XYZ file of C-alpha atoms in Angstrom:
643
model
C 34.324 109.153 -36.032
C 36.622 111.098 -38.366
C 37.989 109.062 -41.237
C 40.962 109.713 -43.471
C 39.239 107.871 -46.330
C 36.947 110.055 -48.392
C 33.583 108.638 -49.569
C 32.949 107.765 -53.195
C 30.541 110.652 -53.694
C 31.164 114.366 -53.795
C 30.902 115.249 -50.158
C 30.348 118.327 -48.050
C 33.781 118.636 -46.354
C 32.274 120.873 -43.679
C 34.555 121.252 -40.632
C 37.437 119.524 -42.409
C 40.839 120.030 -40.778
C 44.041 118.933 -42.524
C 45.508 117.224 -39.438
C 42.657 115.915 -37.316
C 39.888 115.405 -39.893
C 40.978 115.889 -43.510
C 37.662 114.572 -44.879
C 35.221 116.547 -42.742
C 31.503 116.061 -43.239
C 30.847 113.038 -45.437
C 27.348 114.077 -46.468
C 26.671 114.141 -50.191
C 26.170 117.595 -51.649
C 22.643 118.716 -52.387
C 22.282 119.231 -56.160
C 23.262 122.774 -57.055
C 25.050 123.344 -53.746
C 28.471 122.633 -52.240
C 27.210 121.308 -48.895
C 25.001 118.520 -47.678
C 21.438 119.004 -46.481
C 22.570 119.346 -42.862
C 24.843 122.296 -43.653
C 22.651 124.186 -46.097
C 21.587 127.644 -45.105
C 18.055 127.972 -43.813
C 16.649 129.505 -46.979
C 18.368 126.980 -49.246
C 17.203 124.112 -47.030
C 13.617 125.367 -47.084
C 13.770 125.732 -50.851
C 15.100 122.199 -51.291
C 12.469 120.658 -49.045
C 9.729 122.615 -50.794
C 10.885 121.114 -54.108
C 10.214 117.575 -52.894
C 6.953 115.759 -53.527
C 5.556 112.425 -52.293
C 7.299 109.542 -54.070
C 10.422 111.574 -54.850
C 13.851 109.968 -54.873
C 16.251 111.200 -52.220
C 20.026 110.893 -51.947
C 21.537 111.932 -48.638
C 24.405 109.513 -48.259
C 26.670 110.253 -45.319
C 24.473 113.157 -44.201
C 24.191 113.848 -40.442
C 20.497 114.106 -39.504
C 19.212 115.657 -36.352
C 15.786 114.644 -35.148
C 14.342 117.932 -36.385
C 15.968 117.765 -39.827
C 14.717 114.222 -40.431
C 11.228 115.213 -39.343
C 11.222 118.151 -41.790
C 12.415 115.877 -44.630
C 9.718 113.289 -43.993
C 7.009 115.961 -43.719
C 8.030 117.228 -47.137
C 7.488 113.702 -48.521
C 4.170 113.038 -46.761
C 1.400 111.586 -48.903
C -1.776 113.616 -48.243
C -3.902 110.552 -48.785
C -2.287 108.364 -46.123
C -0.701 111.118 -44.038
C 2.457 108.999 -44.084
C 5.799 109.686 -45.821
C 6.062 108.259 -49.331
C 9.580 107.931 -50.785
C 10.801 106.544 -54.074
C 14.437 105.436 -54.058
C 16.224 106.330 -50.826
C 20.007 106.458 -50.679
C 20.923 106.980 -47.054
C 24.132 104.959 -46.912
C 26.353 105.981 -44.003
C 23.858 108.604 -42.902
C 24.166 109.660 -39.246
C 20.937 109.912 -37.223
C 21.098 111.593 -33.814
C 18.120 111.637 -31.496
C 15.032 109.682 -32.530
C 14.817 108.464 -36.108
C 11.132 107.839 -36.757
C 10.118 106.358 -40.111
C 6.864 104.954 -38.721
C 4.474 104.055 -41.581
C 6.781 105.278 -44.360
C 6.403 103.681 -47.803
C 9.456 103.142 -50.020
C 8.477 102.433 -53.629
C 12.082 102.112 -54.741
C 15.181 100.530 -53.205
C 16.055 101.793 -49.724
C 19.768 101.941 -48.942
C 20.823 102.315 -45.302
C 24.145 100.488 -45.596
C 26.553 101.686 -42.929
C 23.989 104.076 -41.446
C 24.395 105.019 -37.795
C 21.413 105.496 -35.454
C 22.571 106.945 -32.126
C 19.066 107.126 -30.655
C 15.831 105.149 -31.021
C 15.039 104.019 -34.558
C 11.405 103.294 -35.393
C 10.548 101.610 -38.708
C 7.250 100.129 -37.479
C 4.704 99.627 -40.240
C 7.169 100.654 -42.974
C 6.757 99.152 -46.442
C 9.915 98.478 -48.428
C 9.378 97.851 -52.135
C 11.352 96.403 -53.694
C 14.416 95.925 -51.440
C 15.931 97.249 -48.218
C 19.638 97.255 -47.412
C 20.909 97.832 -43.871
C 24.260 96.090 -44.335
C 26.673 97.187 -41.625
C 24.167 99.610 -40.083
C 24.585 100.432 -36.390
C 21.657 100.913 -34.022
C 22.817 102.282 -30.672
C 19.331 102.816 -29.283
C 16.209 100.644 -29.492
C 15.278 99.536 -33.007
C 11.675 98.731 -33.910
C 10.710 97.049 -37.163
C 7.310 95.791 -35.960
C 4.818 94.966 -38.710
C 7.304 96.085 -41.358
C 6.775 94.761 -44.904
C 9.772 93.744 -47.027
C 8.522 93.065 -50.569
C 11.923 91.929 -51.750
C 15.316 91.223 -50.229
C 16.037 92.530 -46.746
C 19.721 92.701 -45.938
C 20.857 93.276 -42.363
C 24.142 91.417 -42.669
C 26.861 92.702 -40.326
C 24.394 95.115 -38.740
C 24.849 95.883 -35.025
C 21.932 96.340 -32.631
C 23.093 97.567 -29.225
C 19.681 97.895 -27.576
C 16.220 96.352 -27.695
C 15.374 95.138 -31.225
C 11.990 94.005 -32.448
C 10.786 92.551 -35.741
C 7.459 91.327 -34.327
C 4.860 90.584 -37.021
C 7.325 91.567 -39.776
C 6.821 90.173 -43.305
C 9.820 89.145 -45.408
C 8.691 88.328 -48.948
C 12.203 87.989 -50.329
C 15.523 86.759 -49.080
C 16.268 87.916 -45.509
C 19.920 88.172 -44.613
C 21.023 88.670 -40.990
C 24.409 86.990 -41.419
C 27.053 88.197 -38.943
C 24.509 90.547 -37.373
C 24.976 91.320 -33.700
C 22.057 91.766 -31.288
C 23.493 92.881 -27.938
C 20.246 93.064 -25.936
C 18.217 90.374 -27.615
C 15.820 90.394 -30.529
C 12.127 89.642 -31.067
C 10.756 88.043 -34.226
C 7.445 86.897 -32.748
C 4.761 86.249 -35.401
C 7.182 87.193 -38.193
C 6.735 85.583 -41.636
C 9.601 84.600 -43.932
C 8.216 83.714 -47.379
C 11.645 82.967 -48.829
C 15.011 81.850 -47.488
C 16.506 83.478 -44.407
C 20.068 83.489 -43.131
C 21.317 84.129 -39.599
C 24.737 82.649 -40.292
C 27.241 83.519 -37.549
C 24.798 85.975 -36.023
C 25.393 86.863 -32.361
C 22.189 87.139 -30.372
C 21.985 87.968 -26.678
C 19.246 87.065 -24.240
C 16.447 86.843 -25.174
C 16.049 85.630 -28.747
C 12.353 85.191 -29.430
C 11.112 83.551 -32.628
C 7.739 82.433 -31.269
C 5.140 81.546 -33.909
C 7.532 82.521 -36.698
C 6.842 80.982 -40.120
C 9.820 80.037 -42.275
C 8.415 79.110 -45.691
C 11.886 78.703 -47.183
C 15.130 77.335 -45.837
C 16.659 79.077 -42.834
C 20.306 79.091 -41.820
C 21.443 79.520 -38.225
C 24.829 78.073 -39.117
C 27.449 78.948 -36.466
C 25.027 81.409 -34.870
C 25.616 82.130 -31.198
C 22.714 82.624 -28.777
C 24.097 84.074 -25.557
C 20.921 83.420 -23.543
C 17.475 81.931 -23.942
C 16.304 81.187 -27.465
C 12.578 80.727 -28.037
C 11.162 79.057 -31.150
C 7.847 77.992 -29.616
C 5.159 77.238 -32.220
C 7.546 78.166 -35.032
C 6.851 76.665 -38.479
C 9.783 75.333 -40.525
C 8.448 74.398 -43.963
C 11.879 73.716 -45.450
C 15.281 72.845 -44.056
C 16.398 74.470 -40.816
C 20.175 74.497 -40.624
C 21.698 74.816 -37.144
C 25.114 73.434 -38.039
C 27.577 74.603 -35.393
C 25.016 76.800 -33.616
C 25.855 77.575 -29.974
C 23.227 78.143 -27.263
C 24.615 79.422 -23.950
C 21.173 79.097 -22.366
C 18.119 76.979 -23.169
C 16.728 76.474 -26.664
C 12.942 76.042 -26.738
C 11.176 74.573 -29.758
C 7.950 73.675 -27.969
C 5.053 72.892 -30.357
C 7.228 73.897 -33.328
C 6.551 72.124 -36.622
C 9.331 70.862 -38.873
C 7.560 70.055 -42.112
C 10.544 69.712 -44.402
C 13.652 69.658 -42.224
C 15.898 66.706 -43.038
C 18.482 67.517 -40.390
C 18.915 69.731 -37.379
C 22.365 70.460 -36.052
C 24.877 69.593 -34.978
C 24.201 72.220 -32.350
C 25.616 72.734 -28.862
C 23.453 73.872 -25.953
C 24.730 74.552 -22.442
C 21.209 74.121 -21.073
C 18.107 72.323 -22.333
C 16.916 71.763 -25.873
C 13.148 71.548 -25.478
C 11.264 69.857 -28.319
C 8.142 69.119 -26.295
C 5.043 69.085 -28.466
C 7.062 69.640 -31.633
C 6.042 67.831 -34.841
C 8.480 66.325 -37.350
C 6.725 65.455 -40.599
C 9.704 64.264 -42.671
C 12.607 61.895 -42.006
C 15.094 63.835 -39.916
C 18.435 63.498 -38.157
C 19.031 65.589 -35.044
C 22.624 66.046 -33.870
C 22.560 67.673 -30.446
C 25.137 68.122 -27.713
C 23.341 69.440 -24.638
C 22.785 68.895 -20.950
C 19.140 67.987 -21.489
C 16.897 67.199 -24.432
C 13.190 67.212 -23.662
C 10.884 65.448 -26.131
C 7.702 65.124 -24.095
C 4.676 64.674 -26.373
C 6.873 65.230 -29.435
C 5.299 63.734 -32.551
C 7.434 61.925 -35.125
C 5.439 61.316 -38.296
C 8.400 59.719 -40.068
C 11.678 58.055 -39.203
C 14.070 60.007 -37.009
C 17.524 59.579 -35.545
C 18.567 61.510 -32.451
C 22.341 61.466 -32.218
C 23.128 62.962 -28.835
C 26.063 63.830 -26.640
C 26.086 64.394 -22.871
C 22.308 64.806 -22.794
C 19.623 63.457 -20.518
C 16.682 62.870 -22.856
C 13.039 62.653 -21.793
C 10.732 60.934 -24.299
C 7.686 60.818 -22.061
C 4.423 60.408 -24.017
C 6.105 61.033 -27.368
C 4.157 59.789 -30.391
C 6.228 57.560 -32.677
C 4.523 56.827 -35.991
C 7.752 55.409 -37.443
C 11.008 54.042 -36.029
C 12.897 56.549 -33.904
C 16.468 55.840 -32.796
C 18.236 57.480 -29.865
C 21.976 57.010 -30.258
C 24.881 58.148 -28.102
C 27.372 59.732 -30.495
C 30.875 58.502 -29.598
C 32.792 61.731 -30.231
C 32.406 65.414 -31.107
C 30.319 66.049 -34.196
C 32.405 66.759 -37.296
C 32.682 70.266 -38.656
C 34.700 71.964 -41.344
C 37.426 72.221 -40.284
C 37.843 69.933 -37.287
C 34.942 69.304 -34.952
C 32.066 71.267 -33.430
C 33.177 73.343 -30.451
C 31.804 71.780 -27.234
C 33.449 74.157 -24.759
C 29.998 75.188 -23.463
C 29.653 71.676 -22.035
C 33.041 71.474 -20.337
C 32.790 69.350 -17.203
C 29.662 67.457 -18.256
C 29.675 63.696 -17.806
C 30.017 61.603 -20.925
C 27.200 59.411 -22.106
C 23.529 59.823 -22.920
C 20.901 59.128 -20.290
C 17.249 58.363 -20.994
C 15.038 59.775 -18.246
C 11.646 58.434 -19.332
C 9.777 56.610 -22.083
C 6.472 56.610 -20.214
C 3.464 56.593 -22.524
C 5.562 55.750 -25.598
C 4.810 53.012 -28.121
C 8.158 51.302 -27.629
C 7.709 49.054 -30.676
C 9.074 51.969 -32.747
C 11.897 52.886 -30.380
C 15.585 51.982 -30.694
C 18.010 52.823 -27.879
C 21.712 52.411 -28.637
C 24.614 52.901 -26.202
C 22.385 54.740 -23.742
C 22.309 54.901 -19.945
C 18.967 53.664 -18.617
C 19.929 53.884 -14.948
C 17.143 56.346 -14.111
C 14.806 55.629 -17.022
C 11.138 55.259 -16.111
C 9.403 52.560 -18.204
C 6.004 52.213 -16.518
C 3.168 53.293 -18.792
C 5.004 52.516 -22.047
C 3.330 50.283 -24.649
C 4.767 47.227 -26.397
C 7.888 47.136 -24.260
C 8.363 43.557 -25.378
C 9.179 44.943 -28.851
C 11.645 47.649 -27.841
C 15.137 47.476 -29.367
C 17.935 48.016 -26.841
C 21.333 47.728 -28.460
C 25.009 48.401 -27.890
C 26.561 49.240 -24.536
C 23.428 49.897 -22.516
C 23.580 50.545 -18.771
C 20.855 49.781 -16.238
C 20.756 50.548 -12.548
C 22.407 48.099 -10.182
C 21.418 47.111 -6.662
C 23.096 48.743 -3.658
C 26.544 47.407 -2.900
C 28.010 46.282 0.391
C 26.502 44.819 3.534
C 23.286 46.308 4.874
C 21.221 45.682 7.987
C 17.492 45.300 7.659
C 15.813 46.754 10.691
C 19.334 47.295 12.089
C 19.433 43.594 12.933
C 19.475 41.295 9.920
C 22.505 41.559 7.637
C 21.639 41.734 3.931
C 23.870 41.643 0.867
C 22.029 42.166 -2.406
C 22.783 39.860 -5.296
C 24.255 42.036 -8.059
C 22.006 42.393 -11.100
C 20.598 44.958 -13.496
C 17.457 46.608 -12.205
C 14.881 49.171 -13.265
C 14.640 52.635 -11.795
C 11.065 51.865 -10.726
C 12.285 49.058 -8.456
C 14.728 51.484 -6.869
C 11.935 53.987 -6.306
C 9.636 51.376 -4.749
C 12.282 49.898 -2.462
C 13.423 53.369 -1.368
C 9.781 54.126 -0.563
C 9.364 50.913 1.434
C 12.670 51.387 3.288
C 11.785 55.011 4.175
C 14.984 56.325 2.692
C 15.401 60.106 2.933
C 14.653 62.177 -0.150
C 17.513 63.489 -2.260
C 19.119 66.524 -0.691
C 22.590 68.036 -0.448
C 22.944 66.092 2.805
C 21.830 62.824 1.163
C 23.221 62.677 -2.386
C 22.516 59.447 -4.292
C 25.229 56.827 -3.810
C 25.782 53.245 -4.851
C 25.042 52.015 -1.333
C 21.377 52.967 -1.310
C 18.298 52.659 -3.484
C 17.639 55.747 -5.622
C 14.554 57.686 -4.615
C 11.994 58.545 -7.275
C 10.498 61.871 -8.358
C 7.391 61.170 -6.247
C 9.189 59.837 -3.188
C 6.927 59.928 -0.167
C 3.752 59.533 -2.229
C 2.914 55.801 -2.465
C -0.027 56.524 -4.771
C 2.324 57.904 -7.450
C 5.182 55.452 -6.921
C 4.896 52.260 -9.044
C 3.992 49.170 -7.023
C 5.373 45.621 -7.465
C 2.537 44.610 -9.811
C 3.368 47.400 -12.277
C 7.099 46.778 -12.034
C 6.694 43.028 -12.578
C 4.821 43.679 -15.829
C 7.637 45.935 -17.067
C 10.267 43.339 -16.169
C 8.271 40.670 -17.983
C 8.042 42.655 -21.213
C 11.690 43.686 -21.187
C 12.690 40.087 -20.546
C 10.847 39.036 -23.682
C 12.501 41.836 -25.656
C 15.934 40.592 -24.613
C 15.010 36.981 -25.333
C 13.789 37.911 -28.815
C 17.125 39.666 -29.340
C 18.888 36.383 -28.375
C 20.371 37.984 -25.278
C 19.692 35.317 -22.684
C 22.094 36.655 -20.019
C 20.454 40.073 -20.273
C 17.008 38.515 -20.040
C 18.025 36.588 -16.910
C 18.324 39.741 -14.797
C 14.864 40.881 -15.851
C 13.433 37.455 -15.023
C 15.005 37.789 -11.578
C 13.456 41.235 -11.181
C 10.059 39.954 -12.282
C 10.178 37.145 -9.730
C 11.284 39.556 -7.013
C 8.290 41.768 -7.653
C 5.947 38.779 -7.691
C 7.439 37.624 -4.383
C 6.687 41.012 -2.821
C 3.288 41.515 -4.432
C 0.311 41.148 -2.118
C -2.260 41.997 -4.777
C -1.474 39.537 -7.576
C 0.329 36.783 -5.650
C -1.359 34.535 -3.102
C 0.234 33.712 0.247
C 1.030 30.125 -0.746
C 2.563 31.233 -4.029
C 4.653 33.817 -2.207
C 5.860 31.048 0.089
C 6.933 28.962 -2.896
C 8.672 31.959 -4.433
C 10.486 32.621 -1.166
C 11.757 29.061 -1.193
C 12.733 29.260 -4.861
C 14.586 32.502 -4.174
C 16.298 31.151 -1.073
C 17.484 27.904 -2.675
C 18.737 29.145 -6.046
C 17.867 32.779 -6.676
C 14.982 31.718 -8.951
C 17.246 29.276 -10.754
C 19.681 32.048 -11.668
C 22.245 31.950 -8.868
C 24.455 28.879 -9.340
C 26.598 29.688 -6.306
C 23.535 29.729 -4.054
C 22.271 26.400 -5.396
C 25.743 24.835 -5.101
C 26.069 26.142 -1.562
C 22.774 24.531 -0.599
C 23.782 21.352 -2.463
C 27.030 21.203 -0.534
C 25.194 21.793 2.747
C 22.640 19.094 1.873
C 25.334 16.599 0.910
C 27.292 17.300 4.081
C 24.128 16.838 6.123
C 23.424 13.565 4.314
C 26.956 12.344 4.973
C 26.713 13.166 8.665
C 23.303 11.514 8.976
C 24.516 8.389 7.184
C 27.598 8.188 9.364
C 25.489 8.613 12.468
C 22.415 6.570 11.647
C 22.406 5.163 8.125
C 25.415 2.841 7.869
C 25.092 -0.516 9.705
C 27.568 -1.539 12.375
C 28.889 -4.401 10.224
C 28.242 -5.508 6.725
C 25.615 -8.297 6.981
C 27.003 -11.732 6.113
C 25.077 -14.401 4.239
C 24.606 -17.798 5.954
C 23.483 -21.119 4.352
C 21.864 -24.081 6.072
C 21.115 -27.448 4.372
C 18.935 -30.468 5.131
C 20.195 -33.857 3.900
C 17.634 -36.620 3.918
C 18.721 -39.824 5.617
C 18.525 -41.803 2.441
C 20.470 -39.279 0.347
C 18.993 -37.548 -2.637
C 17.976 -33.938 -3.203
C 19.542 -31.251 -0.885
C 17.769 -27.930 -0.155
C 19.750 -24.813 1.090
C 18.082 -21.808 2.643
C 20.099 -18.505 2.221
C 19.285 -15.865 4.774
C 20.769 -12.396 5.487
C 20.795 -10.682 8.811
C 19.113 -7.307 9.100
C 21.614 -4.409 9.213
C 22.379 -3.463 12.784
C 22.273 0.114 13.978
C 25.778 1.403 14.609
C 27.262 1.633 18.074
C 30.527 2.970 19.387
C 32.608 5.457 17.337
C 30.497 6.224 14.267
C 32.512 9.098 12.761
C 35.570 7.355 11.427
C 37.443 7.914 8.199
C 36.239 4.637 6.766
C 32.616 5.414 7.520
C 33.054 8.962 6.064
C 34.428 7.559 2.822
C 31.538 5.121 2.554
C 28.931 7.799 3.360
C 30.484 10.152 0.784
C 30.309 7.434 -1.876
C 26.679 6.753 -1.082
C 25.784 10.474 -1.133
C 27.537 11.208 -4.433
C 25.952 8.159 -6.016
C 22.559 9.305 -4.787
C 23.001 12.794 -6.243
C 24.506 11.912 -9.583
C 24.074 8.253 -10.345
C 20.783 7.872 -8.468
C 21.572 4.514 -6.770
C 24.264 3.582 -4.296
C 23.550 -0.165 -4.045
C 24.716 -0.160 -0.411
C 23.235 -1.904 2.578
C 21.743 0.699 4.896
C 19.823 0.771 8.097
C 16.149 1.612 7.998
C 16.974 5.236 8.863
C 19.712 5.250 6.235
C 17.260 4.089 3.577
C 14.997 7.061 4.260
C 17.960 9.413 4.409
C 19.102 8.195 1.004
C 15.596 8.517 -0.447
C 15.402 12.122 0.745
C 18.841 12.790 -0.691
C 17.814 11.349 -4.059
C 14.846 13.721 -4.142
C 16.373 17.001 -2.991
C 20.012 17.032 -3.981
C 19.613 16.271 -7.729
C 17.057 19.091 -7.829
C 19.614 21.487 -6.338
C 22.216 20.257 -8.814
C 19.765 20.838 -11.667
C 19.092 24.372 -10.427
C 22.826 25.109 -10.395
C 23.226 23.761 -13.935
C 20.212 25.813 -15.053
C 21.690 28.972 -13.542
C 25.029 28.435 -15.288
C 23.268 27.760 -18.591
C 21.233 30.972 -18.245
C 24.420 33.015 -17.896
C 26.362 31.537 -20.808
C 23.582 30.885 -23.316
C 23.456 33.154 -26.368
């Protein structure tokens, strides 16, 4: 576009017009001429090109190049040995390239300056060698740009460059500092197999879908600070030997770091991802802190060789089969991550539910795992090791049983006792109850058991034996953490699974467990034990009133025998047997007496009352059963308040 600002060099001024274009052509004048190379006469142009030799320095700043003119220039600089152009120092700042600009295989032995250059057609720098440095600051590539297998022996500067079409740096080698700060890639970019031997910066770069950095090697530090990835970003099998800075990076799609290796990274993020951050198979060799706000974080088979802290927001994290060689903490971050100034922009996650969910820790050595303030409602634990040593801290949420009144077999009313449960129990009960799979017509609600990922396949759904083992280990973990109320729910779950197990629990043992559950909820439901105690005491009172209390209190009678001659007198004291009651047995007086006897039997163990033969057996039964129910109620209360 015409510009009213003249360049710093003596320029051509071809086609200059005082009103519309006072500067005219901005191309630097060819030595000995008043015009640039593009506006030289044919004979002068031929003479200039004939004067060039391989390795010559060229200065064509601001010059407009057609495809033919560029081809003629590069042919004049062709090395006969390699049949490729060989250029010394190249000053092509603000040069304009129309049509194809092909530098394929060119060797620059001096600095190459393309700052502000404009490529309106395809630009091909494949196989080019830049020695020492290459500057493309502010360059614009309207067509496809290929830098495949290019070699940068020193600094490579592409800061503020704009790439409007396909861009590829596959297998490129950056020996010096690589600067892509504020660069804009409108149709994605490919850095597959590229090698960065020094530091690299992509600060505030804007990269559209896709952004491929597969198998890239970053030997130095790399900055993606405040970079924006508008689509998928692939870093599969990438190697980060030093720090990888993603502070404030934004990913509008997924970010894949599968099998990547972070050898020296001490922190990653805070970054924001509207999709999934996939770290599956990645390796972290050094202590690291990951600050991630995303919908999902996948860490399946991720290997942590040193301590790590995952501070997450919004995410559902899957740790299935991860290898933890040192303590790894998953923490729900309470607020937006700090930034300078203010906080990291989380607008990409608008509408997401707060909180961090853990989807799975299957196959994990849980002795090294710390979960803080996480939601374990749908977390799958089966297959994890050393669950009895897991650390679960803070405000942790587990699944609860369905609420409300239900009908088993459409006949028997059932109301589940509220408690914390495992997702595996939900999956098993949903399988047994033949609940429908999740669908838009059957979304998960709090009134039903949640179906599992393998619903309908009993072979892949955990059975009561597996679930009981998980409950047992988690119960011990809570007990070791001095959280008795938390451990109580897992004891209840363990007993429930044992009660329903047909493989590990015999029929007689299941019968005992059914009774234990019915009477007191395995010694954990005080209300149930007190209800049965009240029913037993009421039954005892009614039985005593009807059959146990005698009609009248037996009176003692004395009879004496006095010898005729006086002397010693002998009295025989006898007591009538209690008589079975007749007439109206259910009077207030008899109720009061029966209540006294029953309470004494339950608490004080002995009533000291005269009873009928039936009443004696009734009291004996009461002394056996009712104190046991009272003890179960006390045990249940203690389990809920003990710390």
